[in-house]
Coordinates of C-alpha atoms in Angstrom, one line a residue:
M7 CA 0.0 0.0 0.0
P8 CA 1.3 3.5 -0.8
A9 CA 1.9 6.0 1.9
S10 CA -1.3 7.9 2.8
D11 CA -4.7 7.4 4.2
A12 CA -6.4 8.4 1.0
D13 CA -8.7 5.9 -0.7
P14 CA -7.3 5.1 -4.2
L15 CA -10.6 5.2 -6.0
T16 CA -11.7 8.4 -4.4
A17 CA -8.2 9.9 -5.1
I18 CA -8.5 9.2 -8.8
V19 CA -12.0 10.9 -9.0
A20 CA -10.7 13.9 -7.1
A21 CA -7.6 14.2 -9.3
V22 CA -9.6 14.1 -12.5
R23 CA -12.2 16.6 -11.2
R24 CA -9.5 19.0 -9.9
Y25 CA -7.2 19.0 -12.9
W26 CA -8.7 17.4 -15.9
S27 CA -12.5 17.5 -15.8
E28 CA -12.6 19.4 -19.2
Q29 CA -10.5 16.7 -20.9
V30 CA -11.6 13.4 -19.2
E31 CA -15.0 12.0 -18.6
L32 CA -15.0 9.1 -16.0
V33 CA -17.6 6.6 -17.1
G34 CA -17.0 4.1 -14.3
L35 CA -14.5 3.0 -11.6
W36 CA -14.4 -0.1 -9.4
R37 CA -12.1 -2.1 -7.2
V38 CA -10.8 -5.0 -9.4
G39 CA -11.2 -8.3 -7.5
G40 CA -12.3 -6.4 -4.4
D41 CA -8.6 -5.2 -3.9
P42 CA -8.7 -1.6 -2.6
N43 CA -5.4 -0.9 -4.3
N44 CA -6.4 -2.3 -7.8
I45 CA -8.7 0.1 -9.5
G46 CA -10.5 -0.4 -12.9
I47 CA -11.2 2.8 -14.8
V48 CA -13.3 3.3 -17.9
Y49 CA -13.2 6.8 -19.4
R50 CA -13.5 9.0 -22.5
R51 CA -11.2 11.8 -23.6
R52 CA -13.5 14.7 -24.3
L53 CA -11.2 16.2 -26.9
D54 CA -11.5 13.0 -29.1
Q55 CA -14.2 13.3 -31.7
T56 CA -14.6 9.5 -31.8
Q57 CA -15.8 9.3 -28.1
Q58 CA -13.7 6.1 -27.9
L59 CA -13.9 4.3 -24.5
F60 CA -10.6 3.6 -22.8
G61 CA -9.8 1.4 -19.8
R62 CA -7.0 1.2 -17.3
R63 CA -6.3 -1.0 -14.4
V64 CA -4.3 1.0 -11.9
K65 CA -2.4 -1.0 -9.2
F66 CA -1.5 1.4 -6.4
S67 CA 1.8 0.6 -4.8
A68 CA 4.6 2.4 -2.9
H69 CA 6.8 2.0 -5.9
E70 CA 4.7 4.1 -8.3
A71 CA 5.0 7.9 -8.9
D72 CA 5.9 9.5 -5.6
G73 CA 4.7 6.5 -3.5
T74 CA 1.5 8.3 -2.2
V75 CA -2.1 7.5 -3.2
V76 CA -2.7 11.2 -4.1
G77 CA 0.5 11.3 -6.2
I78 CA -0.3 8.1 -8.0
A79 CA -3.9 9.3 -8.7
A80 CA -2.6 12.6 -10.1
D81 CA -0.2 10.8 -12.3
Q82 CA -3.0 8.6 -13.6
A83 CA -5.2 11.6 -14.2
I84 CA -2.5 13.1 -16.4
N85 CA -2.2 9.9 -18.3
M86 CA -5.9 9.8 -19.0
A87 CA -5.9 13.3 -20.3
E88 CA -2.9 12.7 -22.7
P89 CA -3.5 11.2 -26.2
P90 CA -2.8 7.4 -26.1
G91 CA -0.1 7.6 -28.8
A92 CA 2.3 4.7 -28.6
L93 CA 0.1 2.9 -26.0
M94 CA -2.2 2.0 -28.9
S95 CA 0.4 -0.5 -30.1
T96 CA -0.1 -2.8 -27.1
A97 CA -3.8 -1.9 -26.3
R98 CA -6.5 -4.5 -26.4
M99 CA -10.2 -4.1 -27.0
D100 CA -12.7 -6.0 -24.9
N101 CA -16.3 -7.2 -25.9
H102 CA -17.7 -3.9 -24.6
G103 CA -15.6 -1.8 -27.1
I104 CA -13.3 -0.6 -24.3
T105 CA -9.6 -0.2 -25.4
W106 CA -7.5 -1.3 -22.4
F107 CA -4.0 0.1 -21.7
G108 CA -1.4 -1.0 -19.2
D109 CA -2.2 -4.7 -18.7
E110 CA 0.3 -7.4 -19.6
T111 CA -0.7 -8.7 -23.0
D112 CA -1.3 -12.2 -21.6
A113 CA -3.3 -11.1 -18.6
A114 CA -7.1 -11.3 -18.5
L115 CA -8.8 -8.0 -18.9
P116 CA -10.8 -6.8 -15.9
D117 CA -14.5 -7.8 -15.8
V118 CA -16.6 -4.7 -16.2
P119 CA -19.1 -4.6 -13.3
R120 CA -22.8 -4.1 -13.8
H121 CA -22.9 -0.4 -12.8
V122 CA -20.2 0.4 -15.4
Y123 CA -21.9 -1.8 -18.1
E124 CA -25.2 0.0 -17.4
A125 CA -23.5 3.4 -17.7
L126 CA -22.1 2.3 -21.1
H127 CA -25.5 0.9 -22.3
P128 CA -28.3 2.9 -20.6
G129 CA -31.6 1.2 -21.2
G130 CA -29.9 -1.6 -23.1
P131 CA -29.7 -5.3 -22.4
S132 CA -28.4 -6.3 -19.0
L133 CA -25.3 -8.5 -18.4

């Protein structure tokens, strides 16, 4: 666990709202596998005309960024606001149309929980 009392999920929301709300729309966040330090994020970059959905799995650890929850969250918020560029070469798309970054190419992609699926498909078929 990184140094800090901050909750990783709450810290990401706060960092995006504080610095990047004009560039990043958070569609859904959740704790992957119930781990409080492993956060799944689905988002859109508001500047992109395609409205493409992106996903990241962020594993908070003392070895990332400055080693604090708030620092790691701020670093991830910046990454979400930036164009994906070279990340697209290793990105993978899931069956929901989400382009995932940052996962090992042989790792299973995170399961999208019901509340995120419903945000992606309002009024559509359920999982």
